[in-house]
Amino acid sequence: MNHSNQNPNNTICLICSYTISPFMNFGRMPIANGFLDEEKFHSEYFFDMEVALCDNCKMFQLVNQPEPEQMFNENYAFFSGTSKLMANHFKDFADHLISDYLKDKDDPFVVEIGSNDGIMLKNFAQKGIRHLGIEPSANVAQVAIDQGINTIVKFFDKSLAEKIVLEHGQVDAFIAANVMCHIPKINSIIEGVKVLLKSDGIVIFEDPYLGSVKEKTTYDQIYDEHTFLFSIHSIMYLFNQYDMEIINVEPQESHGGSMRYTISHKGEKSINDNVSNQLRYEVNAGLTRVDSFSHFKENCEKYRTSLLALLNDIKKRGKTIAGYAATSKSTTIINYCGITTDHLDCIYDTTPIKQGKFSPGAHIPIKPHYEFKNNYPDYALLFGYNHEREIMAKEQEFINQGGKWITYVPEVKII
Ligand code: JHZ
Ligand code: SAH
């Protein structure tokens, strides 16, 4: 196995260095967005995907993981702008930030990390608000740059924060979506935030929420890029180390259940009651105790068995199945459940860089979405369930022609 490791002895928490022990192993996993050509099959990278919950700081984390440069580079396959739903979501995010925190400021300055193709920052750029994106994956960053969105092609860390302060001054808002949980050296990110943020500045970020993953058994949110699944408890511990505090938390529907955290330097702003309410919820939901995840593990195993049994049964009846949307999440489902080219003929997807390649690990062909209507299968396995409304609306004809969708969240069923 081609195996690099962020955490060589497998037992040290990435946040607080406490001893951790993995409670579940999903097996050998490839890079979730590592769509590849046939000639690369023999050199494909795999790692052992195990998860742990730290008893001290309560952070849910991967125990092993590829190096960031292996996942985020000039061939990165996830372009944020592929979803209309998410474009609207980020417009609302930007409007909320402007009206609640920036509108009375003189020449406000916003920095976003993981700005990707500019899906969020374009809402600031269009209003003439000073902004800067930090995005290490050069291909997605170029899409933003081509639209006139100021972007630095680098990984964010403390030394970059110091350079930004020298060149542009401190920021009024530091924002991030679906990237904080991707960064193994997260302590160095918070050190950078500490340097970058004005005394009355605000940090707002959102990521998939551990509470939703546990409640809905959306174990497909666990893959190489997601080093962490955050809770209010773990985020509180993380920022408290740097004299910062959570002042609000707001659950979001995006990506199957996310949480938005608003954070400031300690003592600068009043704290919303949502924070203590959500902390109470987390204790009751068992998010702070590793023993309460044994039920989650059983559910993962149960859903794996029933999804595979359903696909096997459909194939025994001589019917065809295709995947729909080659999401990062699908890499976990396919490889953990043992789904192969015997089950799925192909996966249809809208992303040009994925089309014509093969899925990570199982090597299922990826075909352009527009070919779906010419080759309707009997069943389509919906890997993009978080985009269900958008996808169902545009693929109504598939149902009209007698096609059936298979979904697995929160349980395996035909719809
Ligand atoms: P989607 C990515 O997850 C990766 P993914 C990352 N780690 C993360 O945290 C979140 O995003 C933010 C396809 N699609 O959004 C296009 C269709 O084919 O669930 C993409 O390949 N037809 C950063 O990959 C994929 O789905 C459609 O109509 O799980 C994106 O999937 C739509 C709407 C999407 O993110
Ligand atoms: N914010 C967008 C993109 C999320 S994808 C959205 O929610 O849709 C995660 C992005 O974070 C990728 O584009 C990746 O290249 C970037 N990224 C990963 N590590 C980073 C780091 N240390 N600093 C800045 N960006 C990073």
XYZ file of C-alpha atoms and ligand atoms in Angstrom:
476
model
C 0.000 0.000 0.000
C 1.287 3.433 -0.970
C 0.869 5.004 2.438
C 1.874 8.362 3.893
C 0.660 9.377 7.282
C -0.043 12.632 9.109
C -0.014 10.913 12.432
C 2.826 8.373 12.498
C 2.003 6.519 15.699
C -1.750 6.638 15.022
C -2.626 7.503 18.564
C -2.127 11.232 19.092
C -4.969 13.758 18.802
C -4.239 16.363 16.098
C -5.700 19.126 18.314
C -4.561 18.453 21.883
C -1.980 15.624 21.581
C -3.979 13.372 23.918
C -3.879 9.629 23.317
C -6.695 8.516 21.013
C -7.804 5.082 19.879
C -9.660 4.399 16.641
C -13.174 2.972 17.172
C -13.949 2.102 13.559
C -12.043 1.119 10.423
C -13.653 1.722 7.004
C -10.856 -0.190 5.284
C -8.548 0.690 2.457
C -9.592 3.959 0.804
C -8.352 5.875 -2.229
C -8.293 9.688 -2.596
C -11.976 10.708 -2.715
C -11.477 13.158 -5.587
C -8.718 11.117 -7.226
C -10.578 10.370 -10.488
C -8.026 8.685 -12.714
C -7.083 7.386 -16.168
C -6.568 3.692 -16.790
C -2.752 3.972 -16.990
C -2.682 5.250 -13.375
C -4.605 2.270 -11.915
C -1.440 0.393 -10.874
C 0.006 3.357 -8.930
C -3.191 4.454 -7.194
C -2.723 5.720 -3.632
C -4.610 4.081 -0.737
C -4.741 4.686 3.008
C -6.338 2.907 5.943
C -9.421 4.953 6.916
C -9.875 4.766 10.684
C -11.702 7.245 12.896
C -11.386 8.279 16.548
C -13.031 10.677 18.996
C -10.629 12.372 21.404
C -11.729 11.901 24.994
C -10.108 15.190 26.024
C -10.984 17.813 23.358
C -13.904 15.823 21.819
C -12.613 16.169 18.254
C -13.800 13.468 15.819
C -10.901 12.802 13.456
C -9.235 10.573 10.900
C -6.267 8.721 12.268
C -4.342 8.491 8.960
C -4.601 10.675 5.925
C -2.822 11.662 2.693
C -0.668 14.808 2.595
C -2.696 17.960 1.707
C -0.729 18.428 -1.570
C -1.882 14.995 -2.703
C -5.514 16.072 -2.485
C -5.377 19.797 -3.262
C -3.362 20.602 -6.374
C -3.730 21.774 -9.981
C -5.886 18.734 -10.808
C -8.436 19.170 -8.014
C -11.750 17.761 -9.248
C -14.314 19.599 -7.083
C -15.590 22.861 -8.585
C -17.993 24.557 -6.134
C -19.963 26.316 -8.870
C -21.512 23.063 -10.166
C -24.501 23.499 -7.838
C -27.119 26.255 -8.149
C -28.318 25.432 -4.652
C -24.872 26.138 -3.197
C -24.479 29.345 -5.262
C -27.701 30.616 -3.631
C -26.576 29.379 -0.228
C -23.313 31.361 -0.457
C -25.131 34.476 -1.683
C -27.250 34.290 1.500
C -24.090 33.724 3.585
C -22.480 36.866 2.078
C -25.653 38.973 2.468
C -25.909 37.929 6.128
C -22.273 38.853 6.803
C -22.615 42.227 5.075
C -25.858 43.237 6.793
C -24.917 41.974 10.280
C -21.244 42.916 10.484
C -19.842 44.925 7.580
C -22.356 47.523 6.475
C -21.274 50.225 8.971
C -17.536 49.628 8.524
C -15.297 51.976 6.590
C -13.729 50.047 3.657
C -14.218 46.532 5.126
C -11.822 43.722 4.177
C -12.807 40.040 3.897
C -10.475 37.027 3.561
C -11.807 33.608 2.567
C -9.786 30.393 2.672
C -10.727 27.516 0.362
C -12.326 30.064 -1.966
C -12.278 27.531 -4.845
C -13.840 28.983 -8.040
C -15.043 32.150 -6.299
C -18.590 30.958 -5.574
C -18.683 32.952 -2.299
C -16.304 35.861 -2.971
C -18.024 36.947 -6.176
C -20.819 38.268 -3.948
C -18.323 40.630 -2.272
C -16.448 41.474 -5.498
C -19.708 42.477 -7.236
C -20.416 44.951 -4.425
C -16.899 46.431 -4.590
C -15.999 45.060 -1.128
C -12.259 44.516 -0.529
C -11.674 40.756 -0.583
C -8.949 38.143 -0.912
C -9.274 34.403 -1.557
C -6.648 31.871 -0.468
C -6.893 28.757 -2.635
C -4.070 26.204 -3.157
C -5.724 24.238 -5.998
C -4.525 26.218 -9.019
C -7.142 24.991 -11.515
C -10.178 25.991 -9.446
C -8.468 29.227 -8.312
C -7.965 30.181 -11.976
C -11.742 30.190 -12.538
C -12.043 32.810 -9.786
C -9.066 34.834 -11.030
C -10.580 34.908 -14.544
C -13.682 36.555 -13.041
C -11.597 39.293 -11.419
C -11.749 37.804 -7.906
C -8.514 38.518 -5.982
C -6.981 35.138 -5.175
C -3.626 33.887 -3.871
C -2.783 30.325 -4.971
C -1.389 29.001 -1.653
C -2.267 27.002 1.453
C -3.249 29.362 4.264
C -1.044 29.311 7.364
C 0.407 31.705 9.932
C 3.253 32.984 7.740
C 0.840 33.812 4.895
C -1.397 35.625 7.420
C 1.587 37.774 8.458
C 2.291 38.652 4.789
C -1.358 39.584 4.174
C -1.340 41.913 7.194
C 1.815 43.648 5.898
C 0.373 44.126 2.411
C -3.328 44.719 3.036
C -3.811 45.243 6.779
C -5.957 43.194 9.179
C -9.371 41.827 8.237
C -12.896 42.599 9.445
C -14.079 39.105 8.507
C -12.305 35.778 8.043
C -14.627 33.300 6.344
C -14.472 29.658 5.255
C -16.893 27.011 4.018
C -16.110 23.320 3.896
C -12.404 23.826 4.359
C -11.580 24.273 8.080
C -12.386 20.589 8.640
C -10.001 19.724 5.771
C -6.838 21.036 7.447
C -4.817 18.618 9.644
C -2.582 21.433 10.987
C -5.632 23.375 12.110
C -3.782 24.886 15.098
C -1.545 26.790 12.675
C -4.665 28.085 10.881
C -6.039 29.530 14.123
C -2.626 31.091 14.862
C -2.923 32.758 11.435
C -6.477 33.905 12.184
C -5.258 35.439 15.455
C -2.691 37.531 13.525
C -5.084 38.464 10.742
C -8.258 39.419 12.599
C -8.933 42.978 13.839
C -9.824 43.242 17.544
C -13.528 43.640 16.682
C -13.333 41.287 13.652
C -15.438 38.221 13.090
C -14.704 34.631 11.972
C -17.561 32.776 10.263
C -17.184 29.267 8.909
C -19.310 26.214 8.246
C -18.605 22.522 7.826
C -20.491 19.206 7.916
C -21.778 18.702 11.472
C -20.898 15.643 13.542
C -24.413 15.729 15.046
C -26.024 15.296 11.592
C -23.588 12.568 10.556
C -24.336 10.577 13.719
C -28.087 11.186 13.629
C -28.552 10.319 9.927
C -25.671 7.816 9.643
C -24.215 9.844 6.767
C -20.907 8.018 7.085
C -20.094 9.081 3.521
C -19.018 12.445 4.998
C -15.976 10.539 6.228
C -13.201 10.567 3.599
C -9.605 11.741 3.185
C -10.412 15.474 2.814
C -12.496 15.526 5.990
C -9.749 15.275 8.608
C -12.299 16.377 11.223
C -16.032 16.338 11.810
C -16.666 19.279 14.115
C -19.033 19.711 17.041
C -19.615 22.812 19.173
C -17.630 21.130 21.956
C -14.539 20.487 19.802
C -14.618 23.933 18.154
C -14.951 25.573 21.555
C -11.868 23.715 22.795
C -9.905 24.563 19.637
C -10.529 28.331 19.704
C -10.343 28.622 23.481
C -6.636 27.729 23.204
C -6.184 31.037 21.347
C -8.369 33.225 23.555
C -11.253 33.198 21.111
C -14.875 32.179 21.694
C -17.958 31.009 19.812
C -20.642 33.717 19.843
C -23.227 31.962 17.684
C -23.974 28.619 16.005
C -26.561 28.116 13.258
C -27.471 24.706 11.776
C -27.545 24.601 7.957
C -29.236 22.143 5.594
C -26.349 22.128 3.101
C -24.252 18.997 2.522
C -26.738 16.846 4.416
C -26.466 18.894 7.637
C -23.784 21.479 8.430
C -23.098 23.937 11.249
C -22.139 27.604 10.883
C -19.890 28.947 13.674
C -19.418 32.655 14.406
C -16.340 33.410 16.507
C -14.634 36.515 17.908
C -11.734 37.420 20.172
C -12.794 36.714 23.788
C -15.040 39.292 25.442
C -15.614 41.363 22.256
C -19.241 40.366 21.470
C -22.283 39.000 23.269
C -22.923 35.244 23.125
C -26.168 33.978 21.602
C -28.222 31.413 23.582
C -27.951 29.045 20.597
C -24.466 28.141 21.841
C -25.508 26.766 25.245
C -28.604 25.126 23.732
C -26.531 23.308 21.123
C -23.956 22.258 23.748
C -26.775 20.670 25.747
C -28.061 18.897 22.628
C -24.578 17.478 22.002
C -24.258 16.011 25.477
C -27.697 14.382 25.157
C -26.898 13.101 21.655
C -23.692 11.468 22.911
C -21.361 13.533 20.706
C -18.859 13.823 23.539
C -18.580 10.124 24.366
C -16.874 7.570 22.187
C -18.970 4.692 23.625
C -22.107 6.283 22.149
C -20.623 5.803 18.651
C -20.964 2.015 18.838
C -24.542 2.447 17.598
C -23.272 4.600 14.695
C -20.800 1.857 13.777
C -23.581 -0.773 13.825
C -25.750 1.453 11.618
C -22.927 1.900 9.088
C -22.525 -1.871 8.890
C -26.287 -2.401 8.618
C -26.682 0.153 5.783
C -23.670 -1.281 3.955
C -25.239 -4.771 4.055
C -28.656 -3.562 2.894
C -27.318 -1.369 0.063
C -25.182 -4.193 -1.309
C -28.059 -6.704 -0.959
C -30.386 -4.357 -2.880
C -27.868 -3.851 -5.717
C -27.166 -7.603 -5.901
C -30.871 -8.349 -6.046
C -31.461 -5.836 -8.869
C -28.567 -7.301 -10.854
C -29.896 -10.843 -10.309
C -33.124 -9.684 -11.923
C -31.111 -8.652 -14.997
C -31.704 -4.912 -14.579
C -29.232 -2.071 -15.158
C -27.985 0.434 -12.575
C -25.990 3.650 -13.019
C -24.614 6.034 -10.410
C -25.717 9.678 -10.492
C -23.221 12.421 -9.403
C -19.626 11.316 -8.764
C -19.446 13.076 -5.411
C -16.506 12.818 -3.021
C -18.918 11.075 -0.676
C -19.546 8.354 -3.274
C -15.923 7.217 -2.907
C -16.616 6.143 0.676
C -19.923 4.466 -0.196
C -18.495 2.583 -3.190
C -15.291 1.387 -1.538
C -16.695 0.659 1.937
C -19.752 -1.199 0.590
C -17.783 -3.089 -2.069
C -19.728 -1.690 -5.039
C -18.022 -2.606 -8.329
C -18.442 -2.419 -12.104
C -20.580 -5.579 -11.725
C -23.184 -3.347 -10.058
C -22.823 0.044 -11.756
C -22.313 0.481 -15.511
C -21.073 4.032 -14.998
C -21.621 7.215 -12.988
C -23.061 10.315 -14.684
C -21.598 13.664 -13.596
C -21.556 17.317 -14.682
C -17.840 17.992 -13.987
C -15.731 18.024 -17.195
C -12.486 17.039 -15.373
C -14.150 13.854 -14.010
C -15.799 12.799 -17.298
C -13.921 10.126 -19.279
C -11.994 9.086 -16.161
C -12.651 6.303 -13.648
C -13.864 6.474 -10.057
C -11.247 6.172 -7.284
C -10.692 2.610 -6.062
C -13.475 0.745 -7.875
C -12.677 2.234 -11.320
C -16.265 2.761 -12.471
C -16.375 4.852 -15.694
C -17.513 8.479 -15.282
C -19.731 9.731 -18.103
C -21.096 13.191 -18.911
C -24.502 13.945 -17.383
C -25.998 14.770 -20.796
C -25.589 11.122 -21.881
C -27.919 9.957 -19.071
C -31.072 10.721 -21.064
C -29.894 8.659 -24.044
C -29.182 5.581 -21.903
C -31.604 5.602 -18.999
C -30.772 2.642 -16.720
C -33.538 0.795 -14.860
C -32.213 2.208 -11.574
C -30.041 5.228 -10.717
C -28.108 5.289 -7.453
C -28.232 8.884 -6.224
C -24.810 9.762 -4.779
C -25.732 13.471 -4.702
C -28.642 13.138 -2.249
C -27.818 16.586 -0.840
C -28.782 17.987 -4.281
C -31.892 15.789 -4.499
C -34.361 18.611 -5.211
C -32.167 20.152 -7.951
C -31.464 16.763 -9.555
C -35.048 15.418 -9.373
C -36.342 18.604 -10.980
C -34.065 18.319 -14.002
C -34.309 14.544 -14.372
C -38.119 14.265 -14.195
C -38.131 12.472 -17.562
C -36.166 9.527 -16.073
C -39.111 8.820 -13.743
C -41.634 9.414 -16.545
C -39.853 6.717 -18.579
C -40.177 4.220 -15.691
C -36.750 4.743 -14.068
C -36.310 4.435 -10.314
C -33.971 6.233 -7.916
C -32.098 4.421 -5.157
C -31.017 6.453 -2.157
C -29.346 5.513 1.129
C -29.873 8.524 3.386
C -31.135 8.186 6.013
C -31.867 4.583 4.985
C -31.501 2.423 1.890
C -34.627 2.655 -0.249
C -36.062 2.895 -3.752
C -37.931 6.139 -4.429
P -21.334 17.596 -3.779
C -17.224 18.249 -2.025
O -18.007 17.129 -1.669
C -15.831 18.065 -1.522
P -18.927 16.378 -2.743
C -15.474 18.808 -0.299
N -14.585 18.001 0.514
C -16.634 19.182 0.543
O -16.546 19.268 1.742
C -17.886 19.578 -0.159
O -17.824 19.405 -1.538
C -18.143 21.029 0.012
C -22.025 16.436 -9.264
N -23.366 16.913 -9.613
O -21.656 19.022 -3.976
C -20.957 17.434 -9.581
C -23.999 16.378 -10.738
O -23.447 15.503 -11.433
O -22.320 16.798 -3.031
C -19.862 17.068 -8.622
O -19.043 16.054 -9.183
N -25.236 16.841 -11.061
C -14.754 20.052 -0.650
O -18.110 16.074 -3.950
C -20.583 16.474 -7.434
O -21.930 16.206 -7.858
C -25.870 17.813 -10.347
O -26.993 18.212 -10.692
O -19.542 15.255 -2.047
C -20.585 17.464 -6.269
O -21.172 16.855 -5.198
C -25.200 18.349 -9.181
C -25.878 19.429 -8.353
C -23.955 17.856 -8.844
O -19.926 17.574 -3.092
N -15.544 26.777 -0.096
C -15.919 26.001 -1.223
C -14.856 24.974 -1.586
C -14.716 23.824 -0.636
S -13.560 22.658 -1.283
C -17.241 25.327 -1.010
O -17.731 25.235 0.120
O -17.807 24.835 -1.988
C -12.218 22.854 -0.158
C -11.226 23.845 -0.757
O -10.271 24.195 0.235
C -10.472 23.268 -1.946
O -10.652 24.098 -3.056
C -9.015 23.218 -1.436
O -8.072 23.436 -2.447
C -9.002 24.303 -0.381
N -7.990 24.160 0.711
C -7.511 23.019 1.261
N -6.602 23.299 2.222
C -6.498 24.641 2.284
C -5.701 25.542 3.077
N -4.818 25.120 4.005
N -5.845 26.880 2.864
C -6.738 27.345 1.932
N -7.493 26.540 1.174
C -7.398 25.197 1.331
